[in-house]
Coordinates of C-alpha atoms in Angstrom, one line a residue:
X29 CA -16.5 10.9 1.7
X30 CA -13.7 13.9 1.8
X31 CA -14.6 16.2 -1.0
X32 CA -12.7 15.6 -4.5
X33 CA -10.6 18.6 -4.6
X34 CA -8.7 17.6 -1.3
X35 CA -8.7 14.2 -2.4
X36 CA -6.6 15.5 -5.3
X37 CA -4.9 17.6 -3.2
X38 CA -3.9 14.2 -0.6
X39 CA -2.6 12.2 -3.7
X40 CA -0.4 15.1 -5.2
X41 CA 1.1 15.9 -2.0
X42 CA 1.8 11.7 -1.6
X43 CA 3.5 11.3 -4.5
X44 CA 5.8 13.9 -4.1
X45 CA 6.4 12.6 -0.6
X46 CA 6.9 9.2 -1.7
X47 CA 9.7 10.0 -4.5
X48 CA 11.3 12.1 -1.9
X49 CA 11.8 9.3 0.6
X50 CA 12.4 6.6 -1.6
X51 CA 9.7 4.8 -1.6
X52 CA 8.9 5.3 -5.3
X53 CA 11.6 6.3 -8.5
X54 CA 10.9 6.9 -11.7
X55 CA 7.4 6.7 -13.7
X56 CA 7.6 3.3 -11.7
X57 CA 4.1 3.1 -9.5
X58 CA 0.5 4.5 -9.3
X59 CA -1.6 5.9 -6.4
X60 CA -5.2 6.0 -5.8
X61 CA -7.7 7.1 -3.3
X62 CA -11.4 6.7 -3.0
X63 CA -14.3 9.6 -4.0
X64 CA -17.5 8.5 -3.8
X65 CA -18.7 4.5 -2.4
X66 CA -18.3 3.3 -6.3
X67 CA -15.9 6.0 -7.6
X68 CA -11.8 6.4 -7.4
X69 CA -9.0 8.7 -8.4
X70 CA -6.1 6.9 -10.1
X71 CA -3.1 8.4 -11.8
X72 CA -2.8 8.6 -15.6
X73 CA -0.5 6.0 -17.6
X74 CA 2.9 6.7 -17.3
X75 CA 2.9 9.8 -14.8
X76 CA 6.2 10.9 -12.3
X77 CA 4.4 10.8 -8.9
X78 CA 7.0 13.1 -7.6
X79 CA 5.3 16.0 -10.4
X80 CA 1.6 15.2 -10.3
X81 CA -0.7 17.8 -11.6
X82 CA -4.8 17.5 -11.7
X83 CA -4.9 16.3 -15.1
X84 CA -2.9 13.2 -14.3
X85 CA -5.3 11.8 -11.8
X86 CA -8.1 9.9 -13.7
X87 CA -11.5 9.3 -12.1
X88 CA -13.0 5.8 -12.6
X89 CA -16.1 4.0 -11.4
X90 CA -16.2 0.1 -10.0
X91 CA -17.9 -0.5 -12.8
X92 CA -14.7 -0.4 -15.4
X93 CA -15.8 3.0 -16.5
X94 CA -14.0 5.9 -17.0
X95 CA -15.8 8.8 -15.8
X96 CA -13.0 11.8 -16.1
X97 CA -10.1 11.2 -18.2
X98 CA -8.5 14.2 -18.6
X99 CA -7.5 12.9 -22.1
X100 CA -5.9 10.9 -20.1
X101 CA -5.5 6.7 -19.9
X102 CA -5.5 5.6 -16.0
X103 CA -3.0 3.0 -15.0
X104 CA -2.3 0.2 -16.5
X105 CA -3.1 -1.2 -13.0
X106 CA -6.4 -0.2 -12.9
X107 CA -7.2 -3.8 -12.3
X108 CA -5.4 -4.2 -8.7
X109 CA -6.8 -1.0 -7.5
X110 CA -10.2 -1.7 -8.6
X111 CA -9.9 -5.0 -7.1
X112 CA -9.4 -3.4 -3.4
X113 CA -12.2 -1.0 -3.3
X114 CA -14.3 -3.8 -4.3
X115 CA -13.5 -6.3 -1.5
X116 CA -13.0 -3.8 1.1
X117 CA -15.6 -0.9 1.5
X118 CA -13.4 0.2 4.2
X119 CA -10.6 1.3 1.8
X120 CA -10.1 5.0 1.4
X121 CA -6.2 4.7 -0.5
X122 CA -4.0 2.4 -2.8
X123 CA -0.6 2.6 -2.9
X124 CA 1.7 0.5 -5.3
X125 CA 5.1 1.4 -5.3
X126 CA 8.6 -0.6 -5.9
X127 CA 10.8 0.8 -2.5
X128 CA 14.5 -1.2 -3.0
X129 CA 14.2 -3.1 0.4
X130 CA 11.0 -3.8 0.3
X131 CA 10.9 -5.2 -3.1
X132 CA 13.9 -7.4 -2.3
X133 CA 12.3 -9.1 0.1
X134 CA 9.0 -9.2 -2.0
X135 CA 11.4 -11.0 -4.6
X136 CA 13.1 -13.3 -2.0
X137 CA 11.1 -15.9 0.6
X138 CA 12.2 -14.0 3.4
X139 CA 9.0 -13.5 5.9
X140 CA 8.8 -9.6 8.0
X141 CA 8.9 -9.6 11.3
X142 CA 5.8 -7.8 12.7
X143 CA 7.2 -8.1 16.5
X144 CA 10.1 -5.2 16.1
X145 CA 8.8 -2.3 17.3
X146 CA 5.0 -0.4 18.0
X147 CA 5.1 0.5 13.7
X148 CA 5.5 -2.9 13.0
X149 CA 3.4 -4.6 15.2
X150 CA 0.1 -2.5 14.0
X151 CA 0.6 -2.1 10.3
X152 CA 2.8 -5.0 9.8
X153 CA -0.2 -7.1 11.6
X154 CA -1.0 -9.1 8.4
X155 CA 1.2 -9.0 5.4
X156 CA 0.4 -11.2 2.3
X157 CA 2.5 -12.6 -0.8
X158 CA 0.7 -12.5 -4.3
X159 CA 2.4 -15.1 -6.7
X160 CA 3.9 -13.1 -9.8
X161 CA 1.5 -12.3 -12.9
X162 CA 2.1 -9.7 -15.5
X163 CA 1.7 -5.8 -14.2
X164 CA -2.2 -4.7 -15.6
X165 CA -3.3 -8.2 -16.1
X166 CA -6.3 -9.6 -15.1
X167 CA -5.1 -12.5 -13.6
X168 CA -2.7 -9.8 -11.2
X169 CA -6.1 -8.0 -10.2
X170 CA -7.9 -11.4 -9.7
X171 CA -5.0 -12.5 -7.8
X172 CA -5.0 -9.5 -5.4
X173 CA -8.7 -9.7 -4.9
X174 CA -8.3 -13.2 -3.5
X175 CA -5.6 -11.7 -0.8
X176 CA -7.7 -8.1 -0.2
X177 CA -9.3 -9.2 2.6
X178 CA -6.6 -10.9 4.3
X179 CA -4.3 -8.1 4.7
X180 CA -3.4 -4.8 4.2
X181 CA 0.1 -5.1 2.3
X182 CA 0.5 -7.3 -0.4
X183 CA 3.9 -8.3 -1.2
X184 CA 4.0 -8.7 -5.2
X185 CA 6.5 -11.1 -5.7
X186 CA 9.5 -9.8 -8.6
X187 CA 7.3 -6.8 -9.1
X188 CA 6.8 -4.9 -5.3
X189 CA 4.2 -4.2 -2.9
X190 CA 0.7 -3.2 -2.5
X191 CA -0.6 -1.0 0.5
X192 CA -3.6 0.2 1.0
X193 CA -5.6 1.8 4.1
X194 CA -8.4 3.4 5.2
X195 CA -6.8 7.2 4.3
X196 CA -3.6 8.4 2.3
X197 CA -2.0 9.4 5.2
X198 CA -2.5 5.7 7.2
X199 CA -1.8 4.0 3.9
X200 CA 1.8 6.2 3.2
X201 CA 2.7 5.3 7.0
X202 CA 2.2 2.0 6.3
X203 CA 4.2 2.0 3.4
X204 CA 6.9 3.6 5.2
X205 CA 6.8 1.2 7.9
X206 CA 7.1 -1.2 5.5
X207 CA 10.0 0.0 3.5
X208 CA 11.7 1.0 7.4
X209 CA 11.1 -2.8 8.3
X210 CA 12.1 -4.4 5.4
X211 CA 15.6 -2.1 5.5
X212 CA 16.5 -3.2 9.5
X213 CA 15.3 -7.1 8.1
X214 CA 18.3 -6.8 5.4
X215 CA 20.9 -4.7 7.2
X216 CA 20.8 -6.4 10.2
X217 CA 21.3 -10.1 8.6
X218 CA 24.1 -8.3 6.5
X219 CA 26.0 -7.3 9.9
X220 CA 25.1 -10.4 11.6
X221 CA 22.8 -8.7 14.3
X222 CA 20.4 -10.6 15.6
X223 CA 17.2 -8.3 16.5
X224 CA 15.9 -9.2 19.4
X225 CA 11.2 -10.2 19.1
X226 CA 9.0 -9.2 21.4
X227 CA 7.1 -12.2 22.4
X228 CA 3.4 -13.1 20.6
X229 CA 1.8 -12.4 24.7
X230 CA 3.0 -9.0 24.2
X231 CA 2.1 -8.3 20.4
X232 CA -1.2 -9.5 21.1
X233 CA -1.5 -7.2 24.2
X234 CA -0.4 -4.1 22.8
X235 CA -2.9 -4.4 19.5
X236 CA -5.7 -5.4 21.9
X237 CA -4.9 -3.1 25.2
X238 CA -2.5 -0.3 24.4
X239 CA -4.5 2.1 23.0
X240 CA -1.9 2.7 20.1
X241 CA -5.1 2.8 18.0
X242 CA -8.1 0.4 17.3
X243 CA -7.5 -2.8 16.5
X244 CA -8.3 -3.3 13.2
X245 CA -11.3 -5.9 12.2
X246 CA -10.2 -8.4 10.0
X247 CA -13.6 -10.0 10.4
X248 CA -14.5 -8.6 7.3

């Protein structure tokens, strides 16, 4: 496990990266990222990722328990990120964020293309919706923990999305991917292009032969 000091360090620097290219606004969104096998940083209630300090990240256990506040209160979706580093031991980062294209199509029943381009087809592999339940409710993290294992973005619907990955950085390109596919999805049917799919044959050979990077093992 990285030490905890540059795991503070990671989620600082990916807040201010993510207000800075859009992919988060306001106090809107909360970040995470894994310490120990059973412990997490989270941000504090109500923080501007864009301005985090040390004292807004709160460290919690998987056991509910708060074990460095801060004088702080984590986030009011404690419950979604908790419910990730449960069901997937392979999690290092959470990121839940409300980017504008991306939460349009997580409040529409428009489905994202994975077969664009070599972003898409790798982090866009698998891509979930979670039905809409209130933000910090149980029945949200209960809901999410039914989907963890069966992709690595959730699309909250009329709410927005849920990344997470095996580090900040692969979890912040995968929210960007997102965010970039979700944007060519809307433009394009505004200007009447039609994007042009690669076929399934070739999707399936470049996450299995191109050496992009390792597939990743859904078997889990």
């Amino acid at each position: 496990m990285p030490d905890i000091e540059v795991v503070r360090q990671g989620l600082r620097k990916t807040g201010k990266y993510m207000m800075e290219y859009e992919l988060a606004w306001g106090n809107a969104g909360n970040i995470s990222a894994r310490t120990t096998d059973d412990r997490y940083l989270i941000t504090a209630s109500g923080t501007f990722l864009g301005e985090l300090e040390d004292t807004d990240l709160v460290e919690c256990s998987l056991s509910g328990q708060i074990v460095d506040s801060n004088g702080k209160k984590p986030s009011k979706e404690t419950p979604m990120h908790r419910a990730i580093y449960e069901n997937r031991p392979d999690i290092g980062a959470v990121l839940h964020a409300s980017p504008f294209y991306s939460t349009l199509v997580a409040c529409s029943s428009i489905e994202i293309p994975s077969n664009w381009f070599v972003e898409t087809m790798y982090y866009l592999e698998r891509v979930e919706r979670v039905a809409y339940h209130h933000p910090g409710s149980t029945n949200l993290g209960d809901a999410v923990a039914e989907k963890a294992k069966a992709a690595n973005i959730l699309l909250l619907e009329n709410h927005g999305v849920l990344v997470y990955d095996v580090s900040i950085q692969e979890a912040r390109m995968s929210l960007q991917t997102l965010e970039m596919a979700c944007k060519m999805l809307i433009v394009s049917r505004t200007a009447n292009i039609e994007m042009n799919g690669l076929s399934r044959e070739t999707e399936m050979s470049f996450l299995e032969k191109a050496g992009y990077k390792p597939r990743r093992n859904w078997n889990l």
